Tab-separated table of C-alpha atoms in Angstrom:
chain	number	residue	atom	x	y	z
A	1	MET	CA	4.015	-0.768	40.511
A	2	THR	CA	4.343	1.072	37.069
A	3	ALA	CA	7.474	2.406	35.314
A	4	VAL	CA	5.648	5.681	33.969
A	5	LEU	CA	6.488	6.153	30.440
A	6	THR	CA	6.612	10.714	29.909
A	7	PRO	CA	4.141	11.883	27.346
A	8	MET	CA	5.261	14.908	25.324
A	9	HIS	CA	4.371	17.365	23.479
A	10	ASP	CA	5.324	17.555	19.972
A	11	ASP	CA	8.115	19.850	20.273
A	12	LEU	CA	9.355	16.867	23.417
A	13	ARG	CA	8.670	19.517	26.554
A	14	PRO	CA	6.976	16.803	28.718
A	15	ASN	CA	2.928	16.772	28.658
A	16	ILE	CA	2.714	17.152	32.582
A	17	GLU	CA	-1.351	17.433	32.035
A	18	LEU	CA	-1.075	13.720	29.761
A	19	LEU	CA	0.720	13.014	32.220
A	20	ALA	CA	-0.869	13.407	35.588
A	21	ARG	CA	-4.249	12.676	34.024
A	22	HIS	CA	-2.355	8.529	33.145
A	23	CYS	CA	-0.711	8.601	36.352
A	24	SER	CA	-4.081	8.702	37.851
A	25	ALA	CA	-5.532	6.167	35.800
A	26	LEU	CA	-2.887	4.246	36.824
A	27	LEU	CA	-3.469	4.422	40.622
A	28	SER	CA	-6.969	4.107	39.906
A	29	ALA	CA	-6.482	0.549	38.138
A	30	GLY	CA	-4.785	-0.495	41.481
A	31	CYS	CA	-0.719	0.155	41.298
A	32	SER	CA	0.625	0.504	44.678
A	33	GLY	CA	3.237	3.087	43.644
A	34	LEU	CA	4.376	4.967	40.150
A	35	LEU	CA	8.081	5.466	39.190
A	36	LEU	CA	8.403	8.684	37.643
A	37	LEU	CA	12.098	9.263	35.018
A	38	GLY	CA	13.355	6.277	35.165
A	39	THR	CA	14.432	4.133	31.854
A	40	THR	CA	10.541	3.969	30.725
A	41	GLY	CA	10.600	6.932	31.369
A	42	GLU	CA	13.803	8.267	29.483
A	43	ALA	CA	15.589	10.026	32.644
A	44	ASN	CA	18.508	10.033	30.874
A	45	SER	CA	17.137	12.429	28.049
A	46	PHE	CA	15.619	15.179	30.154
A	47	THR	CA	18.554	17.621	31.731
A	48	LEU	CA	18.266	18.441	35.446
A	49	ARG	CA	16.717	20.862	35.109
A	50	GLU	CA	14.079	19.604	33.249
A	51	ARG	CA	13.524	16.248	35.620
A	52	ARG	CA	12.822	18.761	39.062
A	53	ALA	CA	10.534	20.680	36.998
A	54	LEU	CA	8.380	17.272	36.060
A	55	LEU	CA	8.093	16.290	39.516
A	56	GLU	CA	7.002	19.631	40.440
A	57	ALA	CA	4.610	20.294	37.467
A	58	ALA	CA	3.377	16.739	38.691
A	59	LEU	CA	3.140	17.574	41.999
A	60	ALA	CA	1.771	20.441	41.536
A	61	ALA	CA	-0.854	18.220	38.684
A	62	GLY	CA	-2.061	16.450	42.125
A	63	LEU	CA	0.065	13.259	42.388
A	64	PRO	CA	0.402	12.238	45.901
A	65	ASN	CA	4.002	11.998	46.524
A	66	ASP	CA	3.816	8.979	49.125
A	67	LYS	CA	2.896	6.951	45.819
A	68	LEU	CA	5.730	8.093	44.103
A	69	ILE	CA	9.515	6.234	43.362
A	70	VAL	CA	11.524	9.048	41.311
A	71	GLY	CA	15.035	8.026	39.725
A	72	THR	CA	17.655	9.894	40.422
A	73	GLY	CA	20.624	8.395	39.306
A	74	CYS	CA	23.325	10.061	36.573
A	75	CYS	CA	26.960	9.510	35.597
A	76	ALA	CA	28.285	12.340	38.396
A	77	LEU	CA	27.546	11.638	41.739
A	78	GLY	CA	27.110	15.736	42.177
A	79	ASP	CA	23.819	15.490	39.847
A	80	THR	CA	22.761	12.137	41.340
A	81	ILE	CA	23.118	14.366	44.669
A	82	GLU	CA	20.979	17.441	43.714
A	83	LEU	CA	17.998	15.734	42.670
A	84	THR	CA	17.964	13.395	45.619
A	85	LYS	CA	17.761	16.172	47.832
A	86	HIS	CA	15.116	17.547	45.354
A	87	ALA	CA	12.841	14.655	45.618
A	88	LEU	CA	13.488	14.515	49.690
A	89	SER	CA	12.476	18.383	49.387
A	90	GLN	CA	9.226	17.576	47.443
A	91	GLY	CA	8.285	15.029	50.345
A	92	ILE	CA	9.215	11.729	48.115
A	93	ALA	CA	11.937	9.322	50.147
A	94	ARG	CA	12.100	7.225	47.419
A	95	VAL	CA	14.558	6.997	45.324
A	96	LEU	CA	15.667	4.435	42.614
A	97	VAL	CA	19.252	5.139	41.449
A	98	LEU	CA	21.453	3.393	39.118
A	99	PRO	CA	25.740	3.103	39.495
A	100	PRO	CA	27.394	6.216	38.035
A	101	PHE	CA	27.442	4.213	34.565
A	102	TYR	CA	30.000	5.691	32.197
A	103	TYR	CA	33.123	3.735	33.522
A	104	LYS	CA	32.706	-0.015	32.731
A	105	ASP	CA	35.626	-1.893	34.240
A	106	VAL	CA	34.830	-0.624	38.260
A	107	THR	CA	35.082	-2.614	40.985
A	108	ASP	CA	32.665	-3.399	43.572
A	109	ASP	CA	34.943	-0.937	46.492
A	110	GLY	CA	34.094	1.905	43.864
A	111	LEU	CA	30.653	1.405	43.680
A	112	PHE	CA	30.213	1.024	46.883
A	113	ASP	CA	31.881	4.526	47.683
A	114	ALA	CA	30.017	6.415	44.647
A	115	PHE	CA	26.789	4.968	46.669
A	116	ALA	CA	27.979	5.422	49.742
A	117	THR	CA	28.951	8.791	48.647
A	118	VAL	CA	25.271	9.942	47.747
A	119	ILE	CA	23.846	8.455	51.049
A	120	GLU	CA	26.137	10.640	53.262
A	121	GLU	CA	25.670	14.009	51.416
A	122	VAL	CA	22.193	13.980	51.326
A	123	ALA	CA	22.372	12.896	55.238
A	124	ASP	CA	18.781	12.713	55.486
A	125	ASP	CA	17.284	9.977	57.495
A	126	ARG	CA	13.913	9.982	55.253
A	127	LEU	CA	16.105	8.427	52.035
A	128	ARG	CA	14.835	5.371	51.420
A	129	VAL	CA	17.184	4.473	47.764
A	130	LEU	CA	16.032	1.626	45.784
A	131	LEU	CA	19.187	0.066	44.244
A	132	TYR	CA	19.053	-0.274	40.055
A	133	LEU	CA	20.165	-3.260	38.687
A	134	ILE	CA	20.064	-3.311	34.630
A	135	PRO	CA	23.830	-4.558	33.326
A	136	GLN	CA	22.275	-4.277	29.794
A	137	LEU	CA	21.983	-0.734	29.954
A	138	THR	CA	25.006	0.561	32.512
A	139	GLY	CA	27.209	-2.312	31.852
A	140	ILE	CA	27.426	-2.410	35.599
A	141	GLU	CA	27.136	-5.420	37.158
A	142	MET	CA	26.042	-5.870	40.871
A	143	GLY	CA	25.738	-8.421	42.410
A	144	VAL	CA	24.646	-9.958	46.056
A	145	ASP	CA	28.379	-9.049	47.527
A	146	LEU	CA	27.499	-5.580	46.909
A	147	VAL	CA	24.381	-5.213	47.518
A	148	THR	CA	24.599	-6.994	51.015
A	149	ARG	CA	27.632	-4.664	52.011
A	150	LEU	CA	25.352	-1.651	51.310
A	151	ALA	CA	22.578	-3.032	52.929
A	152	LYS	CA	24.290	-3.700	56.236
A	153	ALA	CA	26.149	-0.616	55.730
A	154	PHE	CA	22.921	1.527	55.394
A	155	PRO	CA	19.801	-0.361	57.017
A	156	GLY	CA	16.724	1.101	55.986
A	157	THR	CA	18.325	3.895	54.136
A	158	VAL	CA	19.640	1.056	51.649
A	159	ALA	CA	15.385	-0.002	51.371
A	160	GLY	CA	15.454	-2.329	48.212
A	161	LEU	CA	16.863	-2.972	44.557
A	162	LYS	CA	15.308	-3.261	41.218
A	163	ASP	CA	16.320	-6.067	39.426
A	164	SER	CA	15.800	-4.993	35.218
A	165	SER	CA	18.343	-7.362	34.225
A	166	GLY	CA	15.685	-10.589	33.162
A	167	ASP	CA	18.440	-13.009	34.462
A	168	TRP	CA	16.799	-15.274	36.686
A	169	GLU	CA	19.860	-17.143	37.835
A	170	SER	CA	21.201	-13.048	39.195
A	171	THR	CA	17.495	-11.871	40.261
A	172	GLY	CA	17.251	-15.784	42.330
A	173	ALA	CA	20.537	-15.499	44.166
A	174	LEU	CA	19.167	-11.834	45.588
A	175	CYS	CA	15.928	-12.977	46.482
A	176	ARG	CA	17.784	-16.379	48.449
A	177	ALA	CA	20.035	-13.897	50.222
A	178	LEU	CA	18.506	-10.595	50.963
A	179	GLY	CA	14.419	-11.407	50.337
A	180	ASP	CA	14.392	-11.511	54.254
A	181	THR	CA	16.198	-8.072	54.533
A	182	ILE	CA	15.377	-5.644	51.979
A	183	ASP	CA	12.443	-4.703	49.280
A	184	ILE	CA	13.730	-6.813	45.924
A	185	MET	CA	11.620	-5.722	43.069
A	186	VAL	CA	11.752	-7.299	39.885
A	187	GLY	CA	12.146	-5.672	36.423
A	188	THR	CA	9.562	-7.191	34.785
A	189	GLU	CA	5.509	-8.854	35.371
A	190	ALA	CA	7.539	-11.707	33.296
A	191	LEU	CA	9.328	-12.922	36.848
A	192	LEU	CA	6.839	-11.857	39.566
A	193	LEU	CA	5.441	-15.360	40.394
A	194	GLN	CA	8.694	-17.214	40.031
A	195	ALA	CA	10.310	-14.106	42.642
A	196	MET	CA	7.607	-13.427	45.066
A	197	SER	CA	7.626	-17.589	45.430
A	198	ALA	CA	11.420	-17.202	46.303
A	199	GLY	CA	11.339	-14.023	48.560
A	200	ALA	CA	11.025	-11.290	46.039
A	201	SER	CA	8.134	-8.202	46.961
A	202	GLY	CA	6.590	-7.303	43.783
A	203	CYS	CA	7.665	-5.747	40.256
A	204	ILE	CA	8.449	-2.099	39.106
A	205	THR	CA	7.233	-2.452	35.493
A	206	ALA	CA	6.989	-1.062	32.148
A	207	MET	CA	3.947	-3.204	30.979
A	208	GLY	CA	1.920	-1.974	33.954
A	209	ASN	CA	0.913	1.455	30.968
A	210	LEU	CA	-0.560	-0.641	29.658
A	211	ALA	CA	-2.266	-3.920	31.519
A	212	ALA	CA	-2.153	-1.775	34.807
A	213	ARG	CA	-5.171	-3.971	36.128
A	214	GLU	CA	-4.300	-7.417	34.889
A	215	ILE	CA	-0.877	-7.111	36.540
A	216	VAL	CA	-2.244	-6.080	39.559
A	217	GLU	CA	-4.903	-8.932	39.188
A	218	LEU	CA	-1.753	-11.101	39.145
A	219	TYR	CA	-0.136	-10.151	41.912
A	220	GLU	CA	-3.144	-10.463	44.005
A	221	LYS	CA	-3.884	-13.854	43.018
A	222	ARG	CA	-0.611	-15.441	42.714
A	223	ASP	CA	-0.987	-18.146	45.245
A	224	THR	CA	-4.089	-19.423	42.984
A	225	PRO	CA	-4.086	-21.783	39.795
A	226	GLU	CA	-5.494	-19.287	37.952
A	227	ALA	CA	-1.727	-16.845	38.204
A	228	THR	CA	-0.240	-19.130	35.289
A	229	ALA	CA	-2.917	-18.171	32.921
A	230	ARG	CA	-3.567	-14.850	33.469
A	231	SER	CA	0.545	-14.440	33.140
A	232	GLY	CA	0.579	-16.018	30.082
A	233	ALA	CA	-2.080	-13.827	28.677
A	234	ILE	CA	0.427	-10.411	29.465
A	235	ASN	CA	3.169	-12.140	28.001
A	236	GLU	CA	1.533	-12.659	24.851
A	237	LEU	CA	1.629	-8.264	24.366
A	238	ARG	CA	4.806	-7.737	26.090
A	239	LEU	CA	6.424	-10.608	23.868
A	240	ALA	CA	4.753	-9.036	20.977
A	241	LEU	CA	6.008	-5.456	21.713
A	242	GLN	CA	9.384	-6.591	22.494
A	243	THR	CA	9.991	-7.205	18.862
A	244	LEU	CA	10.271	-3.216	18.500
A	245	PRO	CA	12.125	-1.151	20.553
A	246	VAL	CA	10.222	-0.855	23.705
A	247	ILE	CA	9.856	2.329	24.709
A	248	PRO	CA	8.424	3.733	21.398
A	249	ALA	CA	6.419	0.580	21.085
A	250	LEU	CA	4.281	1.186	24.373
A	251	LYS	CA	4.611	5.225	23.259
A	252	ALA	CA	2.855	3.590	19.971
A	253	HIS	CA	0.418	1.057	21.781
A	254	LEU	CA	-0.661	3.995	23.966
A	255	ALA	CA	-1.197	6.307	20.768
A	256	GLN	CA	-3.316	3.703	19.460
A	257	THR	CA	-5.609	2.800	22.194
A	258	THR	CA	-6.321	5.994	23.200
A	259	GLY	CA	-6.353	7.852	20.408
A	260	ASP	CA	-3.663	10.304	21.693
A	261	GLY	CA	-0.948	10.905	19.050
A	262	SER	CA	1.146	12.680	20.919
A	263	TRP	CA	1.863	9.292	22.851
A	264	ARG	CA	4.214	8.524	19.508
A	265	ASN	CA	6.624	11.300	20.959
A	266	VAL	CA	10.423	10.217	22.201
A	267	ARG	CA	13.425	12.311	22.569
A	268	PRO	CA	16.246	11.096	20.277
A	269	PRO	CA	18.183	8.611	20.839
A	270	LEU	CA	14.904	6.532	20.261
A	271	ALA	CA	12.668	7.302	17.530
A	272	ARG	CA	8.830	7.064	17.617
A	273	ILE	CA	6.720	4.115	16.019
A	274	ASN	CA	4.568	5.241	13.320
A	275	ALA	CA	0.963	3.944	12.999
A	276	THR	CA	2.097	1.572	10.005
A	277	GLU	CA	5.056	-0.151	12.150
């Protein structure tokens, strides 16, 4: 799956036409699903109204709701509940939910209560929650004990997680403990082969915006001798981009390869990368 970038007009409004074309190309390349309004999609740089409008416009442009996951996590639980209900009203059951991330010194009990509140207030049997683990941005650690507790309390509803920590010790522990119970998706194709062998289900990766077909082929050939070589080729591109701020770098690369300079547009506090950088 690809964590989709959000293209923008020069006035920084979402460019829905370009988003729809980009998403259609990703699905044609073999992506099994698309994450809209995650970290890569700059979700927390948009207002609630903008996030709802973007999703509605993307669906109106023809994107299939059964292929979409939507990021709905916010600091305020009421906002998370509102966006989650909205996603369901649009026929999208799968949502990626951050923990409330402003307060850092929080307990597992507090985090459990936060996710439980969202699930209980949404109160919809269709709901499928993917917990979003990205401690380098949220400052919140969510370990095996908490995830196991949530999965047991809300079987079927807590359907999986996206682990974007990049910490194999943490990811491996989650795979061993929960790989047979929920879908564990790593946040980078760099860990895909290792994670799949440990029980993960796949990955949701920003690099799919640039190399979707290559990553799909890596997934499909993960058990073959050529998988390591395929992974190395993708890693070279990712490592080159990681010398720059990742989201602006991904957008700058798309601007260069497509010839559409509007891909460079990002919302502050991110800053665009120009052709000379």
